[in-house]
Short mmCIF file of C-alpha atoms and ligand atoms in Angstrom, two decimals:
data_model
loop_
_atom_site.label_atom_id
_atom_site.label_comp_id
_atom_site.label_asym_id
_atom_site.label_seq_id
_atom_site.Cartn_x
_atom_site.Cartn_y
_atom_site.Cartn_z
CA MET A 1 14.07 5.54 -8.95
CA THR A 2 13.74 8.99 -9.55
CA VAL A 3 15.46 11.08 -6.80
CA THR A 4 14.52 14.77 -6.75
CA ASP A 5 16.90 17.49 -5.58
CA ASP A 6 14.10 19.77 -4.27
CA THR A 7 14.18 18.19 -0.84
CA VAL A 8 17.39 19.72 0.50
CA SER A 9 15.53 22.08 2.77
CA ILE A 10 13.41 19.38 4.39
CA THR A 11 14.37 18.76 8.05
CA ARG A 12 13.16 16.62 10.84
CA PRO A 13 9.82 18.08 12.04
CA GLN A 14 8.84 18.90 15.66
CA ILE A 15 5.43 17.05 16.11
CA GLY A 16 3.30 17.58 19.18
CA PRO A 17 1.08 15.00 20.61
CA ARG A 18 -1.64 13.84 18.33
CA GLN A 19 -5.32 13.21 19.10
CA LEU A 20 -8.08 11.22 17.52
CA PHE A 21 -10.19 12.91 14.82
CA ILE A 22 -13.78 12.20 15.33
CA ASP A 23 -16.80 14.09 13.89
CA GLY A 24 -14.61 17.04 12.96
CA GLN A 25 -13.10 17.30 16.37
CA TRP A 26 -9.70 16.52 17.85
CA ARG A 27 -10.16 14.46 20.89
CA GLU A 28 -8.20 12.52 23.51
CA SER A 29 -8.97 8.77 23.73
CA GLY A 30 -11.47 7.85 26.46
CA SER A 31 -8.70 5.88 28.35
CA GLY A 32 -6.24 8.63 28.02
CA THR A 33 -3.67 6.06 26.84
CA ARG A 34 -1.04 7.05 24.33
CA THR A 35 1.36 5.29 21.97
CA ASP A 36 4.88 6.44 21.43
CA ILE A 37 5.88 7.23 17.84
CA VAL A 38 9.47 6.44 17.00
CA ASP A 39 11.72 7.73 14.37
CA PRO A 40 13.11 4.75 12.70
CA SER A 41 16.42 6.40 11.63
CA THR A 42 17.34 7.15 15.20
CA GLY A 43 15.24 4.81 17.41
CA GLN A 44 14.21 7.84 19.37
CA VAL A 45 10.56 8.81 20.35
CA VAL A 46 9.43 11.75 18.33
CA THR A 47 5.76 12.18 19.57
CA SER A 48 2.90 10.07 20.91
CA VAL A 49 -0.69 9.54 19.41
CA ALA A 50 -3.97 8.76 21.42
CA GLU A 51 -4.94 5.17 21.53
CA ALA A 52 -8.57 4.71 20.86
CA THR A 53 -10.90 2.71 23.03
CA GLU A 54 -13.85 0.78 21.57
CA GLU A 55 -16.09 3.47 22.81
CA ASP A 56 -13.96 6.08 20.83
CA LEU A 57 -14.33 3.71 17.77
CA ASP A 58 -18.06 3.54 18.33
CA ALA A 59 -18.31 7.25 18.42
CA ALA A 60 -16.41 7.52 15.02
CA VAL A 61 -18.79 5.05 13.44
CA GLN A 62 -21.78 6.88 14.89
CA ALA A 63 -20.34 10.18 13.42
CA ALA A 64 -19.80 8.65 10.00
CA ARG A 65 -23.38 7.15 10.09
CA ALA A 66 -24.89 10.42 10.95
CA ALA A 67 -22.90 12.20 8.28
CA PHE A 68 -23.97 9.59 5.77
CA ASP A 69 -27.56 9.60 6.65
CA ASP A 70 -28.11 13.37 6.73
CA GLY A 71 -26.56 13.69 3.18
CA ARG A 72 -24.09 16.29 3.93
CA TRP A 73 -21.76 14.51 1.73
CA SER A 74 -23.57 11.60 0.28
CA ALA A 75 -26.33 13.81 -1.25
CA LEU A 76 -23.90 16.34 -2.91
CA SER A 77 -23.59 15.97 -6.68
CA GLY A 78 -20.62 14.21 -8.03
CA ARG A 79 -19.42 17.57 -9.35
CA GLU A 80 -19.61 19.22 -5.90
CA ARG A 81 -17.71 16.36 -4.55
CA ALA A 82 -15.06 16.50 -7.31
CA ARG A 83 -14.47 20.17 -6.51
CA ILE A 84 -13.59 19.35 -2.92
CA LEU A 85 -11.49 16.36 -3.80
CA ASN A 86 -9.53 18.40 -6.33
CA ARG A 87 -8.99 20.93 -3.53
CA VAL A 88 -7.53 18.04 -1.33
CA ALA A 89 -5.04 17.41 -4.28
CA GLU A 90 -4.08 21.11 -4.48
CA LEU A 91 -3.50 21.22 -0.70
CA VAL A 92 -1.43 17.96 -0.80
CA ARG A 93 0.79 19.57 -3.39
CA GLU A 94 0.99 22.82 -1.48
CA ARG A 95 1.73 21.33 1.90
CA ALA A 96 4.09 18.60 0.24
CA ASP A 97 7.07 19.70 2.32
CA GLU A 98 5.32 19.23 5.57
CA ILE A 99 3.78 15.95 4.51
CA ILE A 100 7.20 14.68 3.31
CA ALA A 101 8.74 15.51 6.66
CA VAL A 102 6.06 13.74 8.65
CA GLU A 103 5.94 10.67 6.42
CA SER A 104 9.78 10.46 6.54
CA VAL A 105 10.31 10.79 10.35
CA ASN A 106 7.44 8.31 10.99
CA VAL A 107 8.29 5.54 8.37
CA GLY A 108 11.92 6.22 7.52
CA LYS A 109 11.14 7.16 3.87
CA PRO A 110 13.90 8.99 2.10
CA VAL A 111 12.70 12.60 1.50
CA SER A 112 13.97 12.48 -2.05
CA LEU A 113 11.69 9.78 -2.98
CA CYS A 114 8.68 10.77 -0.94
CA ARG A 115 7.70 13.79 -3.20
CA PRO A 116 7.79 11.86 -6.49
CA VAL A 117 6.17 8.82 -5.09
CA ASP A 118 4.11 9.33 -1.91
CA VAL A 119 2.99 12.87 -2.23
CA LEU A 120 2.54 12.93 -6.08
CA THR A 121 0.61 9.60 -5.96
CA THR A 122 -1.68 10.88 -3.29
CA ALA A 123 -2.52 14.12 -5.12
CA GLU A 124 -2.99 12.06 -8.39
CA GLN A 125 -5.39 9.63 -6.69
CA TYR A 126 -7.52 12.45 -5.35
CA GLU A 127 -7.59 14.01 -8.86
CA TYR A 128 -8.35 10.84 -10.56
CA CYS A 129 -11.23 10.08 -8.11
CA ALA A 130 -12.41 13.65 -8.51
CA ALA A 131 -12.98 12.80 -12.23
CA LEU A 132 -14.54 9.48 -11.57
CA ALA A 133 -17.01 11.18 -9.11
CA GLN A 134 -18.28 13.30 -11.96
CA THR A 135 -18.49 10.73 -14.56
CA ALA A 136 -19.31 7.42 -12.85
CA GLY A 137 -22.98 6.43 -12.70
CA GLY A 138 -25.68 3.90 -13.70
CA SER A 139 -26.82 3.11 -17.25
CA ASN A 140 -29.90 2.50 -19.17
CA ARG A 141 -30.88 -1.19 -19.78
CA GLU A 142 -32.69 -2.29 -23.08
CA THR A 143 -35.39 -4.73 -22.09
CA PRO A 144 -38.55 -6.23 -23.78
CA LEU A 145 -40.48 -5.22 -20.89
CA ASN A 146 -42.68 -2.26 -21.49
CA ALA A 147 -40.61 -0.25 -18.94
CA HIS A 148 -37.82 2.21 -18.73
CA ALA A 149 -35.15 0.24 -16.70
CA TYR A 150 -31.90 1.82 -15.41
CA THR A 151 -29.18 1.25 -12.82
CA ARG A 152 -28.09 3.57 -10.12
CA ARG A 153 -24.70 3.33 -8.56
CA GLU A 154 -25.27 4.35 -4.85
CA PRO A 155 -22.59 4.64 -2.13
CA LEU A 156 -22.50 1.86 0.38
CA GLY A 157 -22.56 3.95 3.66
CA VAL A 158 -19.82 3.74 6.32
CA VAL A 159 -16.55 2.37 5.06
CA GLY A 160 -14.02 0.95 7.58
CA ALA A 161 -10.59 1.56 6.12
CA ILE A 162 -7.72 -0.48 7.76
CA THR A 163 -4.31 0.20 6.51
CA PRO A 164 -0.67 -1.06 6.95
CA PHE A 165 2.52 0.59 8.16
CA ASN A 166 4.50 0.69 4.95
CA PHE A 167 2.84 3.28 2.57
CA PRO A 168 0.59 5.22 5.07
CA LEU A 169 -0.21 8.17 2.88
CA ILE A 170 -0.73 6.25 -0.36
CA LEU A 171 -2.69 3.40 1.04
CA SER A 172 -5.05 5.60 3.03
CA SER A 173 -5.64 7.58 -0.03
CA SER A 174 -6.36 4.63 -2.07
CA LYS A 175 -9.29 3.92 0.10
CA ILE A 176 -10.50 7.39 1.21
CA ALA A 177 -10.35 9.00 -2.15
CA PRO A 178 -12.65 6.40 -4.01
CA ALA A 179 -14.81 6.03 -0.90
CA LEU A 180 -15.46 9.81 -0.87
CA ALA A 181 -15.85 9.95 -4.64
CA ALA A 182 -18.79 7.56 -4.36
CA GLY A 183 -20.35 9.56 -1.53
CA ASN A 184 -19.46 7.29 1.38
CA SER A 185 -18.33 8.15 4.93
CA VAL A 186 -15.20 6.79 6.31
CA VAL A 187 -13.72 5.52 9.48
CA HIS A 188 -9.94 5.14 9.12
CA LYS A 189 -7.78 3.00 11.32
CA PRO A 190 -4.08 3.49 10.29
CA ALA A 191 -1.25 1.17 11.39
CA GLU A 192 -0.38 1.69 15.19
CA ASP A 193 3.31 2.57 14.26
CA THR A 194 2.82 5.02 11.29
CA PRO A 195 -0.35 6.91 11.76
CA LEU A 196 1.01 10.51 11.50
CA SER A 197 0.44 11.23 7.93
CA ALA A 198 -3.25 9.96 8.34
CA LEU A 199 -3.85 12.56 11.00
CA LEU A 200 -2.27 15.23 8.76
CA MET A 201 -4.52 14.21 5.92
CA ALA A 202 -7.57 14.63 8.26
CA GLU A 203 -6.47 18.31 8.59
CA ILE A 204 -6.11 18.59 4.85
CA LEU A 205 -9.45 16.96 4.13
CA THR A 206 -11.16 19.39 6.57
CA GLU A 207 -9.39 22.37 5.12
CA ALA A 208 -10.47 21.31 1.53
CA GLY A 209 -14.18 21.41 2.69
CA VAL A 210 -14.85 17.55 3.56
CA PRO A 211 -17.61 18.10 6.18
CA ALA A 212 -17.32 17.11 9.87
CA GLY A 213 -18.08 13.48 10.47
CA VAL A 214 -17.44 12.27 6.84
CA VAL A 215 -13.85 11.11 7.49
CA ASN A 216 -12.90 10.06 10.97
CA VAL A 217 -9.33 8.81 11.95
CA VAL A 218 -8.95 6.51 14.98
CA THR A 219 -5.47 5.49 15.92
CA GLY A 220 -4.49 2.49 18.02
CA LYS A 221 -3.82 -1.19 18.14
CA GLY A 222 -5.15 -3.56 15.56
CA SER A 223 -6.17 -6.20 18.08
CA THR A 224 -8.53 -3.61 19.87
CA VAL A 225 -9.54 -0.57 17.73
CA GLY A 226 -8.99 -2.46 14.40
CA GLU A 227 -10.99 -5.48 15.60
CA ALA A 228 -13.72 -3.26 17.04
CA LEU A 229 -14.06 -1.64 13.44
CA LEU A 230 -14.15 -5.02 11.77
CA GLN A 231 -16.89 -6.23 14.27
CA HIS A 232 -18.99 -3.02 14.28
CA GLN A 233 -22.53 -3.53 12.87
CA GLY A 234 -22.69 0.02 11.80
CA VAL A 235 -20.03 -0.45 9.24
CA ASP A 236 -21.15 -1.26 5.60
CA LYS A 237 -17.91 -2.29 4.13
CA ILE A 238 -14.35 -3.18 5.20
CA ALA A 239 -11.40 -2.05 2.93
CA PHE A 240 -8.38 -3.89 4.33
CA THR A 241 -4.79 -3.66 3.27
CA GLY A 242 -2.23 -5.58 5.36
CA SER A 243 -0.92 -9.04 5.92
CA THR A 244 -2.46 -12.26 4.52
CA ALA A 245 -2.79 -13.59 8.29
CA ILE A 246 -4.87 -10.59 9.44
CA GLY A 247 -6.52 -10.31 6.16
CA ARG A 248 -7.87 -13.92 6.55
CA HIS A 249 -9.28 -13.01 9.86
CA ALA A 250 -10.79 -9.75 8.64
CA ALA A 251 -12.31 -11.45 5.73
CA SER A 252 -13.96 -14.18 8.03
CA VAL A 253 -15.47 -11.65 10.35
CA ALA A 254 -16.78 -9.57 7.42
CA GLY A 255 -18.23 -12.91 6.00
CA GLN A 256 -19.89 -13.52 9.27
CA ASN A 257 -21.52 -10.25 9.24
CA LEU A 258 -22.22 -10.45 5.39
CA LYS A 259 -20.31 -7.13 4.77
CA PRO A 260 -18.49 -6.56 1.50
CA VAL A 261 -14.71 -6.46 1.76
CA THR A 262 -11.78 -5.79 -0.40
CA MET A 263 -8.54 -7.47 0.58
CA GLU A 264 -5.12 -6.05 -0.36
CA LEU A 265 -2.79 -8.65 1.22
CA GLY A 266 0.74 -9.86 1.20
CA GLY A 267 3.01 -10.39 -1.90
CA ASN A 268 6.09 -12.15 -2.87
CA ALA A 269 6.51 -11.39 -6.50
CA ALA A 270 8.83 -13.02 -8.96
CA HIS A 271 10.93 -11.09 -11.35
CA ILE A 272 12.02 -13.15 -14.48
CA VAL A 273 15.00 -12.25 -16.48
CA PHE A 274 15.12 -14.00 -19.79
CA ALA A 275 18.54 -14.29 -21.63
CA ASP A 276 17.17 -12.06 -24.47
CA ALA A 277 16.71 -9.11 -21.99
CA ASP A 278 18.51 -5.84 -22.04
CA VAL A 279 20.71 -6.73 -18.97
CA GLU A 280 21.86 -3.23 -18.12
CA LYS A 281 18.10 -1.99 -17.99
CA ALA A 282 17.07 -5.13 -16.16
CA ILE A 283 19.64 -4.58 -13.45
CA GLY A 284 18.13 -1.05 -12.63
CA ALA A 285 14.61 -2.63 -12.43
CA ILE A 286 15.89 -5.58 -10.35
CA ILE A 287 17.52 -3.26 -7.68
CA LYS A 288 14.53 -0.97 -7.72
CA GLY A 289 12.27 -3.91 -7.28
CA PHE A 290 13.79 -5.24 -4.06
CA VAL A 291 15.23 -2.06 -2.31
CA PHE A 292 12.30 0.36 -3.02
CA ASN A 293 10.73 1.55 0.44
CA THR A 294 13.52 -0.66 1.96
CA GLY A 295 11.93 -3.66 0.60
CA GLN A 296 8.70 -3.11 2.65
CA PHE A 297 6.79 -3.08 -0.49
CA CYS A 298 3.92 -5.61 -1.05
CA MET A 299 4.55 -5.29 -4.88
CA GLY A 300 8.30 -5.53 -4.53
CA GLY A 301 10.23 -8.09 -6.50
CA PRO A 302 12.05 -10.07 -3.90
CA ARG A 303 12.47 -13.38 -6.07
CA LEU A 304 14.66 -13.02 -9.04
CA LEU A 305 14.59 -15.88 -11.61
CA VAL A 306 17.34 -15.65 -14.11
CA GLU A 307 17.80 -17.86 -17.38
CA ARG A 308 20.85 -19.99 -16.76
CA PRO A 309 23.12 -18.42 -19.45
CA LEU A 310 22.83 -15.08 -17.65
CA TYR A 311 22.63 -16.45 -14.02
CA GLU A 312 26.52 -15.79 -12.93
CA THR A 313 26.72 -12.62 -14.85
CA VAL A 314 23.69 -11.20 -13.18
CA LEU A 315 25.01 -12.26 -9.73
CA THR A 316 28.35 -10.67 -10.42
CA ILE A 317 26.77 -7.33 -11.48
CA LEU A 318 24.46 -7.39 -8.53
CA GLY A 319 27.50 -8.12 -6.24
CA ASP A 320 29.20 -5.11 -7.52
CA ALA A 321 26.13 -2.76 -7.72
CA VAL A 322 24.04 -3.39 -4.63
CA PRO A 323 26.66 -2.38 -2.00
CA GLY A 324 26.84 0.87 -3.77
CA VAL A 325 23.23 1.78 -3.34
CA PRO A 326 23.13 4.73 -0.86
CA VAL A 327 21.73 3.66 2.41
CA GLY A 328 21.29 6.21 5.10
CA ASP A 329 19.52 8.97 6.81
CA PRO A 330 16.13 9.64 5.14
CA PHE A 331 16.64 13.43 5.48
CA ASP A 332 19.83 13.25 3.51
CA PRO A 333 18.67 13.97 -0.04
CA SER A 334 21.15 11.54 -1.60
CA THR A 335 19.62 8.56 0.36
CA VAL A 336 17.83 6.08 -1.64
CA VAL A 337 17.35 3.32 1.03
CA GLY A 338 16.30 4.45 4.50
CA PRO A 339 15.82 2.43 7.71
CA MET A 340 13.12 -0.28 8.17
CA ALA A 341 10.02 1.11 9.84
CA ALA A 342 10.61 -0.63 13.12
CA ASP A 343 13.20 -2.82 14.84
CA LYS A 344 11.02 -5.80 14.64
CA HIS A 345 11.13 -5.76 10.93
CA VAL A 346 14.88 -5.92 10.98
CA ARG A 347 14.87 -8.76 13.41
CA LYS A 348 12.48 -10.66 10.97
CA VAL A 349 14.99 -10.11 8.07
CA GLU A 350 17.89 -11.30 10.30
CA GLU A 351 15.90 -14.61 10.96
CA TYR A 352 15.38 -15.18 7.19
CA VAL A 353 19.13 -14.56 6.30
CA GLN A 354 20.13 -16.85 9.06
CA ILE A 355 17.90 -19.63 7.58
CA ALA A 356 19.57 -18.89 4.19
CA ARG A 357 23.02 -19.40 5.72
CA GLU A 358 21.92 -22.56 7.48
CA GLU A 359 20.77 -23.83 3.91
CA ASN A 360 24.29 -23.01 2.62
CA ALA A 361 23.18 -20.33 0.25
CA ARG A 362 25.63 -17.81 -1.26
CA ILE A 363 25.31 -14.35 0.28
CA ILE A 364 26.36 -12.16 -2.83
CA ALA A 365 25.75 -8.77 -1.06
CA GLY A 366 24.67 -7.53 2.37
CA GLY A 367 23.53 -10.06 4.88
CA GLU A 368 23.90 -7.88 7.94
CA ARG A 369 22.47 -4.82 9.92
CA LEU A 370 23.97 -1.44 9.21
CA ASP A 371 24.93 0.29 12.57
CA LEU A 372 24.00 3.97 11.87
CA SER A 373 22.75 6.46 14.43
CA GLY A 374 20.74 3.89 16.52
CA GLY A 375 18.36 3.45 13.48
CA PHE A 376 16.72 0.34 12.13
CA TYR A 377 18.98 -0.27 9.06
CA TYR A 378 19.69 -3.54 7.18
CA LYS A 379 22.01 -3.62 4.16
CA PRO A 380 20.45 -4.55 0.92
CA THR A 381 21.07 -8.28 0.56
CA VAL A 382 21.31 -10.66 -2.50
CA ILE A 383 21.15 -14.45 -1.66
CA ALA A 384 21.83 -17.08 -4.37
CA ASP A 385 21.30 -20.84 -4.87
CA LEU A 386 18.26 -21.27 -2.70
CA THR A 387 15.68 -23.76 -3.82
CA ASN A 388 12.00 -22.93 -4.47
CA SER A 389 10.95 -24.90 -1.38
CA SER A 390 13.10 -22.75 1.03
CA ARG A 391 11.13 -20.73 3.52
CA VAL A 392 13.28 -17.71 2.45
CA VAL A 393 11.83 -17.93 -1.04
CA GLN A 394 8.34 -19.05 -0.13
CA GLU A 395 7.58 -16.54 2.67
CA GLU A 396 7.05 -12.81 2.57
CA ILE A 397 10.27 -11.32 4.19
CA PHE A 398 9.17 -7.59 3.55
CA GLY A 399 12.79 -6.43 3.67
CA PRO A 400 15.61 -5.37 1.42
CA VAL A 401 16.42 -8.96 0.52
CA LEU A 402 16.56 -10.69 -2.86
CA THR A 403 16.79 -14.22 -3.62
CA VAL A 404 18.22 -15.39 -6.98
CA GLN A 405 17.50 -18.63 -8.62
CA PRO A 406 18.28 -20.07 -12.17
CA PHE A 407 15.87 -21.56 -14.69
CA ASP A 408 16.22 -23.35 -18.04
CA THR A 409 13.05 -22.99 -19.90
CA GLU A 410 10.03 -20.41 -20.18
CA ASP A 411 7.71 -23.14 -18.68
CA GLU A 412 9.99 -23.68 -15.62
CA ALA A 413 10.38 -19.87 -15.12
CA ILE A 414 6.50 -19.57 -15.01
CA ALA A 415 6.14 -22.62 -12.65
CA LEU A 416 8.69 -21.18 -10.24
CA ALA A 417 7.15 -17.66 -10.49
CA ASN A 418 3.77 -19.13 -9.78
CA GLY A 419 5.03 -21.42 -7.06
CA THR A 420 4.12 -19.59 -3.95
CA GLU A 421 0.87 -18.91 -2.09
CA TYR A 422 0.93 -15.14 -3.33
CA GLY A 423 -0.22 -13.54 -6.53
CA LEU A 424 -0.03 -9.69 -6.29
CA ALA A 425 2.55 -8.58 -8.79
CA ALA A 426 5.11 -10.12 -11.21
CA GLY A 427 7.43 -9.23 -13.90
CA LEU A 428 9.63 -10.12 -16.54
CA GLN A 429 12.48 -8.75 -18.64
CA THR A 430 12.58 -9.88 -22.24
CA GLY A 431 13.40 -8.49 -25.69
CA ASN A 432 10.81 -10.66 -27.22
CA VAL A 433 7.25 -9.14 -27.61
CA ALA A 434 5.55 -12.33 -28.15
CA ARG A 435 7.14 -13.71 -25.04
CA ALA A 436 6.07 -10.71 -22.99
CA HIS A 437 2.48 -11.30 -23.84
CA ARG A 438 2.58 -15.06 -23.55
CA VAL A 439 4.33 -15.02 -20.22
CA ALA A 440 2.19 -12.15 -18.78
CA ALA A 441 -0.85 -13.98 -19.55
CA LYS A 442 0.37 -17.11 -17.63
CA LEU A 443 1.60 -15.37 -14.42
CA GLN A 444 -0.80 -15.50 -11.55
CA ALA A 445 -0.79 -12.05 -10.47
CA GLY A 446 -3.01 -8.85 -10.37
CA ILE A 447 -0.35 -6.80 -12.25
CA VAL A 448 2.47 -7.89 -14.55
CA TRP A 449 5.23 -5.38 -15.47
CA VAL A 450 7.53 -5.87 -18.44
CA ASN A 451 10.89 -4.27 -18.64
CA ASP A 452 10.59 -2.22 -15.67
CA TRP A 453 9.28 -2.70 -12.20
CA ALA A 454 6.66 -0.74 -9.96
CA MET A 455 5.01 1.23 -12.84
CA LEU A 456 1.90 2.22 -10.87
CA ASP A 457 -0.66 4.85 -11.59
CA PRO A 458 -4.14 5.71 -10.25
CA ALA A 459 -5.63 4.80 -13.57
CA VAL A 460 -4.25 1.30 -13.59
CA PRO A 461 -6.08 -1.21 -11.30
CA PHE A 462 -3.94 -3.39 -8.90
CA GLY A 463 -5.00 -6.07 -6.39
CA GLY A 464 -4.16 -9.78 -5.81
CA VAL A 465 -5.09 -13.25 -6.59
CA LYS A 466 -4.56 -16.36 -4.42
CA ASN A 467 -3.58 -15.49 -1.00
CA SER A 468 -2.72 -11.89 -2.02
CA GLY A 469 -6.44 -11.06 -1.74
CA PHE A 470 -9.39 -9.90 -3.91
CA GLY A 471 -10.77 -6.74 -5.13
CA ARG A 472 -8.94 -3.92 -7.04
CA GLU A 473 -7.80 -0.51 -6.03
CA TYR A 474 -7.01 2.29 -8.61
CA GLY A 475 -8.88 2.71 -11.85
CA PRO A 476 -12.60 2.87 -12.27
CA GLU A 477 -12.71 -0.68 -10.67
CA ALA A 478 -11.92 1.03 -7.33
CA LEU A 479 -15.11 3.18 -7.50
CA GLU A 480 -17.13 0.05 -8.17
CA SER A 481 -16.20 -1.46 -4.95
CA TYR A 482 -17.44 1.52 -2.99
CA THR A 483 -20.78 1.51 -4.58
CA LYS A 484 -23.88 -0.81 -4.78
CA VAL A 485 -25.95 -1.10 -7.82
CA LYS A 486 -29.80 -0.59 -7.67
CA SER A 487 -32.02 -1.27 -10.59
CA VAL A 488 -35.08 0.86 -11.12
CA VAL A 489 -37.76 -0.42 -13.57
CA ILE A 490 -40.47 2.18 -14.39
CA SER A 491 -43.58 0.77 -16.13
CA LEU A 492 -44.65 2.52 -19.22
CA ASP A 493 -48.24 1.36 -19.20
P1 LIG B 501 -0.78 -6.13 9.54
O1 LIG B 501 -1.67 -7.13 8.80
O2 LIG B 501 -0.10 -6.47 10.60
O3 LIG B 501 -1.68 -4.82 9.84
C1 LIG B 501 -2.46 -4.07 8.90
C2 LIG B 501 -3.49 -3.32 9.62
O4 LIG B 501 -4.44 -4.15 10.23
C3 LIG B 501 -2.92 -2.45 10.78
O5 LIG B 501 -3.67 -1.20 10.70
C4 LIG B 501 -3.34 -3.21 11.93
O6 LIG B 501 -3.25 -2.36 13.12
C5 LIG B 501 -4.66 -3.77 11.62
N1 LIG B 501 -4.98 -5.02 12.50
C6 LIG B 501 -4.12 -5.90 13.09
N2 LIG B 501 -4.86 -6.77 13.77
C7 LIG B 501 -6.14 -6.47 13.41
C8 LIG B 501 -7.46 -7.13 13.85
N3 LIG B 501 -7.48 -8.14 14.65
N4 LIG B 501 -8.58 -6.49 13.41
C9 LIG B 501 -8.50 -5.48 12.63
N5 LIG B 501 -7.38 -4.90 12.24
C10 LIG B 501 -6.12 -5.36 12.62
O7 LIG B 501 0.12 -5.57 8.28
P2 LIG B 501 1.44 -4.61 8.37
O8 LIG B 501 2.55 -5.45 8.99
O9 LIG B 501 0.97 -3.25 8.84
O10 LIG B 501 1.65 -4.46 6.83
C11 LIG B 501 2.54 -5.33 5.97
C12 LIG B 501 1.65 -6.19 5.30
O11 LIG B 501 0.75 -5.53 4.52
C13 LIG B 501 2.41 -7.00 4.37
O12 LIG B 501 1.95 -8.31 4.30
C14 LIG B 501 2.29 -6.39 3.04
O13 LIG B 501 2.40 -7.12 1.88
C15 LIG B 501 0.77 -5.96 3.09
N6 LIG B 501 0.45 -4.84 2.19
C16 LIG B 501 -0.27 -5.18 1.09
C17 LIG B 501 -0.54 -4.16 0.24
C18 LIG B 501 -1.41 -4.45 -0.99
O14 LIG B 501 -1.76 -3.55 -1.70
N7 LIG B 501 -1.82 -5.60 -1.31
C19 LIG B 501 0.04 -2.88 0.42
C20 LIG B 501 0.78 -2.68 1.52
C21 LIG B 501 1.08 -3.68 2.37
#
């Protein structure tokens, strides 16, 4: 993990109460109800956000629909849209310190990682999508008809974007940037606990020149405002990132309404270490893979599979190294692992570690909360000797927990890696190029990393297979899922 030292001056921000962003205006919710926003590193309330009603959500969809229909954004040329999206990226870079402070106080992200990860990725997503806006389009089709046939890629209309708590900035951008590049309007429902950066991005999008009504941000509960967005007949596509359980429900509602959906769901990736790996390099990737974002990372690597000759060696190294990973205040520039985003997430980790103890697993490191300033901390934890059928291995813990299992053959490693319901990411460490390609082809995952972890880039598509979902974000593939194809055939008679 690259920790930067240009975050020394970033301090906890003062944030006033935030409102809904509908049709270019900041408004209170119709009910006047508000949700407290808590700093996970202290457990203290830092501000509150408006909790939207179904009527507020309806107003946002109507605004997005009107903006789409009158062409204030959808009818701009790709080049004009690109100019504004590039301006968004510039503003994200210019306002980086402010964004980092907001994201850190809301999610508990270490400020030292927020710049190279969250801020940079967000800026690059807008830049990448700006390039796509100028180059994407239809194509001519050769046909024996006496006709000129071509396709047009047209925007879908109003996109309902629903995002989870763990990477608020990056995941909202991974939907809003391609949706805007393609000419759509958006109604965004961020996670109830971590909506602050989405509201800040609404300011930035407006400052960059995105017209009123084109992007609307409605904050509130998933069961009310999220559900209303899913069910709304004025929405043309649902772009959902979140848990498999809610995704399953969202996909069924979209199916009932015959709306296209992309589903970026849970993960539980296996990280395979073959005996021919560069162990020192592998250890860095292993630790990054499970502590990054305090393990609240859908593409984390919480299931380590180690070829038997290296098994005890790797456990010994992890037992020495993991307690030394700097855990602490996200505003301390030396912190690598911050608190979890909410106390309920720590309690979930505690339940899984308790199950591991009851199954007589070996706790190699961690295994308990870290009592620090009233925050939601859990020590990075390594657990050995569980079987593949354990719930601790099978289920998505979504915390800083690594399970470690031995294997004897390449086929066994692949079977163990593929042996859960999930298929988002996977990875392997090996010095054998042929094995790298062979195993990568057999792993059931949307992305496979070899000899490192979490190498993500707006140009490289990612997404799930199996219960990790369908559809791809990033890359040109992302733009495709925000457009529909129309064929035009002109008679030459
Ligand atoms: P979640 O499923 O609880 O919530 C996701 C979003 O759905 C939130 O905005 C929530 O308010 C909303 N929601 C809840 N109920 C709803 C309903 N009935 N109708 C509409 N919306 C509703 O997920 P979470 O706990 O915020 O995030 C963690 C999960 O997200 C993990 O499973 C993680 O793996 C997954 N995730 C996946 C990716 C990916 O790219 N595949 C990325 C990040 C997180």
